[in-house]
mmCIF file with all atom_site columns, C-alpha atoms in Angstrom:
data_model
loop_
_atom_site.group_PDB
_atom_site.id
_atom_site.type_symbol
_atom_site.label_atom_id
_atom_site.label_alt_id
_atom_site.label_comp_id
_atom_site.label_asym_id
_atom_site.label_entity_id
_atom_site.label_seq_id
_atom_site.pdbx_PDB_ins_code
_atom_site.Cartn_x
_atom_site.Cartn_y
_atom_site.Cartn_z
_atom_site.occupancy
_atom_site.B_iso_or_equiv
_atom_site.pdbx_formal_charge
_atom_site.auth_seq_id
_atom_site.auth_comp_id
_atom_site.auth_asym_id
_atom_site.auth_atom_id
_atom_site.pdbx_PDB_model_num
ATOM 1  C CA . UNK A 1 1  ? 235.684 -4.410  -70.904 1.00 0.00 ? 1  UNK A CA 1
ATOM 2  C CA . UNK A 1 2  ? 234.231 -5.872  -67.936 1.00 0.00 ? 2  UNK A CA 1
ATOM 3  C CA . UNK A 1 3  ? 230.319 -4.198  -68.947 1.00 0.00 ? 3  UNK A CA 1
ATOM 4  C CA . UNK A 1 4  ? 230.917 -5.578  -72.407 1.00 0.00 ? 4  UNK A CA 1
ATOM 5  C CA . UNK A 1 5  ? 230.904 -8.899  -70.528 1.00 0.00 ? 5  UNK A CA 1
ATOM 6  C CA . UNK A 1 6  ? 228.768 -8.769  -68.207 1.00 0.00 ? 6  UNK A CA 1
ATOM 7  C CA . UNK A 1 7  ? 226.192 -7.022  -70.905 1.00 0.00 ? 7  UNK A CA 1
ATOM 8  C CA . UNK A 1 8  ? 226.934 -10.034 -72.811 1.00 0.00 ? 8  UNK A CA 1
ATOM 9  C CA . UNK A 1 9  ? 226.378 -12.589 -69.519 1.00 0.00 ? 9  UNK A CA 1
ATOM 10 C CA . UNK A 1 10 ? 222.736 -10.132 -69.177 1.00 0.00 ? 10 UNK A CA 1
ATOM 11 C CA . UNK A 1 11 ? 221.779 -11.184 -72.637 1.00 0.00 ? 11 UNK A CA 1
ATOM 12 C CA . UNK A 1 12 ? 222.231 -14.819 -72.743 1.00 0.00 ? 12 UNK A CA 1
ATOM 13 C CA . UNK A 1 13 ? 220.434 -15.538 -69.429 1.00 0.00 ? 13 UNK A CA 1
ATOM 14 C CA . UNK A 1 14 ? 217.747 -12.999 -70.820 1.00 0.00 ? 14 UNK A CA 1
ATOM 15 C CA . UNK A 1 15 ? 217.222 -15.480 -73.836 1.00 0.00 ? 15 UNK A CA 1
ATOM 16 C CA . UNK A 1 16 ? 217.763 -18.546 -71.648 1.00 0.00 ? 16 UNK A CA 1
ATOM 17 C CA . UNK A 1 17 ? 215.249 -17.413 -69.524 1.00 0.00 ? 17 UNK A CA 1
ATOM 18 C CA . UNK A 1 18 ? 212.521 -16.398 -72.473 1.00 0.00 ? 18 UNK A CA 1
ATOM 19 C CA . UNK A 1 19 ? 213.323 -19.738 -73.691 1.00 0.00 ? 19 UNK A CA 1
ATOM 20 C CA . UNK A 1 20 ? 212.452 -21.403 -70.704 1.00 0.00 ? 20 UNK A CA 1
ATOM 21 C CA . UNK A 1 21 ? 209.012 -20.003 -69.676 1.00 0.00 ? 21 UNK A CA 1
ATOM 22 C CA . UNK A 1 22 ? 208.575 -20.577 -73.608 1.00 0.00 ? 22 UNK A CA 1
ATOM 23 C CA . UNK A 1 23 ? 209.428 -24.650 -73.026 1.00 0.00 ? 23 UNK A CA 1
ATOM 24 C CA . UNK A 1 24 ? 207.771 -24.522 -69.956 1.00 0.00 ? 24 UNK A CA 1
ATOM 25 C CA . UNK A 1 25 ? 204.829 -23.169 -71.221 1.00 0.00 ? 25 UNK A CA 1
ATOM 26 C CA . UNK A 1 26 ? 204.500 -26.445 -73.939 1.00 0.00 ? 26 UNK A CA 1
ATOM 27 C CA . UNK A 1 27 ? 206.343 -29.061 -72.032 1.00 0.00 ? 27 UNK A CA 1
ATOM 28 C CA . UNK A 1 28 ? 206.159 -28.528 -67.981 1.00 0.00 ? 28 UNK A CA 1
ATOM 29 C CA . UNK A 1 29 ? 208.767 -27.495 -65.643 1.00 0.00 ? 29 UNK A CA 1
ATOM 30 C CA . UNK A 1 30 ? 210.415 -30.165 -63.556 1.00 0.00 ? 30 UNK A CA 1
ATOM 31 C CA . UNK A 1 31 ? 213.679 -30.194 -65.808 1.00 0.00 ? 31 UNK A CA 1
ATOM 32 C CA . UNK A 1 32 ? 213.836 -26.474 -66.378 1.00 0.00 ? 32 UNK A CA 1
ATOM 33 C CA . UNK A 1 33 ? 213.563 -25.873 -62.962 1.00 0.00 ? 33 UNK A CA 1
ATOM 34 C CA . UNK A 1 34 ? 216.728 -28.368 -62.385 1.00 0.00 ? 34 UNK A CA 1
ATOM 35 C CA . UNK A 1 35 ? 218.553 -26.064 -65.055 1.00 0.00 ? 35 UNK A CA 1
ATOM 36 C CA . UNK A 1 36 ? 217.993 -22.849 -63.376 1.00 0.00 ? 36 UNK A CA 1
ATOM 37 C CA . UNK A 1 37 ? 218.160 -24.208 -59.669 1.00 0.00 ? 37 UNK A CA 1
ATOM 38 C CA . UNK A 1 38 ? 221.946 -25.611 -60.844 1.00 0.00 ? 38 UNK A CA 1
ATOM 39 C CA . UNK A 1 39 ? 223.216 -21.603 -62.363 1.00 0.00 ? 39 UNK A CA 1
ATOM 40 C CA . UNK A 1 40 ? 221.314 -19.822 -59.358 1.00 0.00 ? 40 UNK A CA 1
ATOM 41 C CA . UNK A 1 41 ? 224.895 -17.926 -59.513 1.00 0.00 ? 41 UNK A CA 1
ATOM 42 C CA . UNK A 1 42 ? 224.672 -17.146 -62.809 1.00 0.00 ? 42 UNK A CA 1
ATOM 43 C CA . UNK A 1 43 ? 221.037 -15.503 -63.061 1.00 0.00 ? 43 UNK A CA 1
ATOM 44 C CA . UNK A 1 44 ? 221.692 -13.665 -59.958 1.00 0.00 ? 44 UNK A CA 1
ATOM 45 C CA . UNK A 1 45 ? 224.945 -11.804 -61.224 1.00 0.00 ? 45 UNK A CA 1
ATOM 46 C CA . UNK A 1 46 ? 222.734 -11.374 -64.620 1.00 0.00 ? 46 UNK A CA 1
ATOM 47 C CA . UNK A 1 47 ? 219.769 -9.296  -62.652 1.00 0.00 ? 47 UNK A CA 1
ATOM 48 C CA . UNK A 1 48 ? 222.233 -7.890  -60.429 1.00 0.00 ? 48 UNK A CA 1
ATOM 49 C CA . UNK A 1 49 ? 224.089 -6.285  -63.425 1.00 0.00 ? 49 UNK A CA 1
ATOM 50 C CA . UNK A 1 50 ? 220.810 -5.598  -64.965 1.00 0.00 ? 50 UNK A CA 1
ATOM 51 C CA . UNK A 1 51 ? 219.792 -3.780  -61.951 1.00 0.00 ? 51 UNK A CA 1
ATOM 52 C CA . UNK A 1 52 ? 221.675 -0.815  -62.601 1.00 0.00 ? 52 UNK A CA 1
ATOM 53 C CA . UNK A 1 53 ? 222.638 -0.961  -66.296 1.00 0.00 ? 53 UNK A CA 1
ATOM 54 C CA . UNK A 1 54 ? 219.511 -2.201  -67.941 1.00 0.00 ? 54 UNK A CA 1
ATOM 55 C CA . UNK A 1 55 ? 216.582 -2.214  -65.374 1.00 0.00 ? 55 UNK A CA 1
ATOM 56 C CA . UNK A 1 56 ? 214.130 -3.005  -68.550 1.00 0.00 ? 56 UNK A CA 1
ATOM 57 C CA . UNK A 1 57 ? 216.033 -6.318  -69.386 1.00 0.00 ? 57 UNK A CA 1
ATOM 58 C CA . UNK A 1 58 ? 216.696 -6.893  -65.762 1.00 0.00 ? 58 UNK A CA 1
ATOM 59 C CA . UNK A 1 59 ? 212.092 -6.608  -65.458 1.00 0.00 ? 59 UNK A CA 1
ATOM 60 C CA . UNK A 1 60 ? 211.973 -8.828  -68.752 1.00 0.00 ? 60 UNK A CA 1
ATOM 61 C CA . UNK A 1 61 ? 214.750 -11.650 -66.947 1.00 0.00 ? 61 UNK A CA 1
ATOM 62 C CA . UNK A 1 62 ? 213.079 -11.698 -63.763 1.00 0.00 ? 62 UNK A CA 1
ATOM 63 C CA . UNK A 1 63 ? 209.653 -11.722 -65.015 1.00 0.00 ? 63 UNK A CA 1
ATOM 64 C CA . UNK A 1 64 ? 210.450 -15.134 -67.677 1.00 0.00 ? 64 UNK A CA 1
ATOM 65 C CA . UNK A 1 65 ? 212.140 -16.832 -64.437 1.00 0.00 ? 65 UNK A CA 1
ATOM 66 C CA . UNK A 1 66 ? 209.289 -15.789 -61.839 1.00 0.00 ? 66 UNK A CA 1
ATOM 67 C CA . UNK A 1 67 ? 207.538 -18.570 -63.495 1.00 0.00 ? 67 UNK A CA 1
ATOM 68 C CA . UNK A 1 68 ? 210.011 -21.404 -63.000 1.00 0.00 ? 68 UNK A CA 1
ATOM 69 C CA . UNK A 1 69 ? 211.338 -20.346 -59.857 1.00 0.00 ? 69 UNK A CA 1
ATOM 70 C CA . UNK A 1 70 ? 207.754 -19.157 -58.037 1.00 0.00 ? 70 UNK A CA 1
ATOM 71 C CA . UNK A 1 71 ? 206.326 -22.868 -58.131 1.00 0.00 ? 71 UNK A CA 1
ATOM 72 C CA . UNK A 1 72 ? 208.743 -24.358 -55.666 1.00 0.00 ? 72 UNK A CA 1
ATOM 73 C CA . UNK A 1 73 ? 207.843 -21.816 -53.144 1.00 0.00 ? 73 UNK A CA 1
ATOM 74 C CA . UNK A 1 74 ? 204.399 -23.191 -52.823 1.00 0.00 ? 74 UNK A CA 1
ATOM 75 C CA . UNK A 1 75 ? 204.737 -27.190 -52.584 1.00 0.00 ? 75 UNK A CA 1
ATOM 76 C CA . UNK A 1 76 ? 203.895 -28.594 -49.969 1.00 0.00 ? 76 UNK A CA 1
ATOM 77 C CA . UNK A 1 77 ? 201.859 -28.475 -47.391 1.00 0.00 ? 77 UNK A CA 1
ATOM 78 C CA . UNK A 1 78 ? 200.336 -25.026 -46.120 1.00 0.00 ? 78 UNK A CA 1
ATOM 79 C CA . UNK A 1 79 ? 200.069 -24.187 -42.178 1.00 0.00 ? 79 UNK A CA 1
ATOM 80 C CA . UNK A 1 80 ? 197.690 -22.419 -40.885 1.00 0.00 ? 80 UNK A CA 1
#
């Protein structure tokens, strides 16, 4: 009962996340980013689950949030 929710938890942030880069890719990412940043919790117990149930959706969930998430890694400015 517990992998029939979590399985279920797996697949909505999977299309969350498709959805996203899909937005992001027409619109920008400032409010996207807000969305993810505020259920960090939630996509982490998603590719966490994913991790050793589904490693194929757990490649496809991490690879639609690498580009909403990557960005705020390199604002800013650089040193040397």
């Amino acid at each position: 009962m517990l992998a029939e929710a979590q399985d279920r938890h797996l697949a909505q942030w999977l299309a969350r996340a498709v959805a996203a880069y899909e937005e992001r890719r027409a619109s920008g990412f400032e409010l996207l980013l807000a969305v993810l940043m505020d259920e960090l919790d939630n996509l982490r117990a998603a590719l966490e689950y994913a991790l050793t149930t589904d490693p194929t959706r757990g490649l496809r969930l991490a690879a639609a949030v690498r580009h909403q998430l990557a960005p705020q890694h390199n604002r800013g400015p650089r040193m040397a």
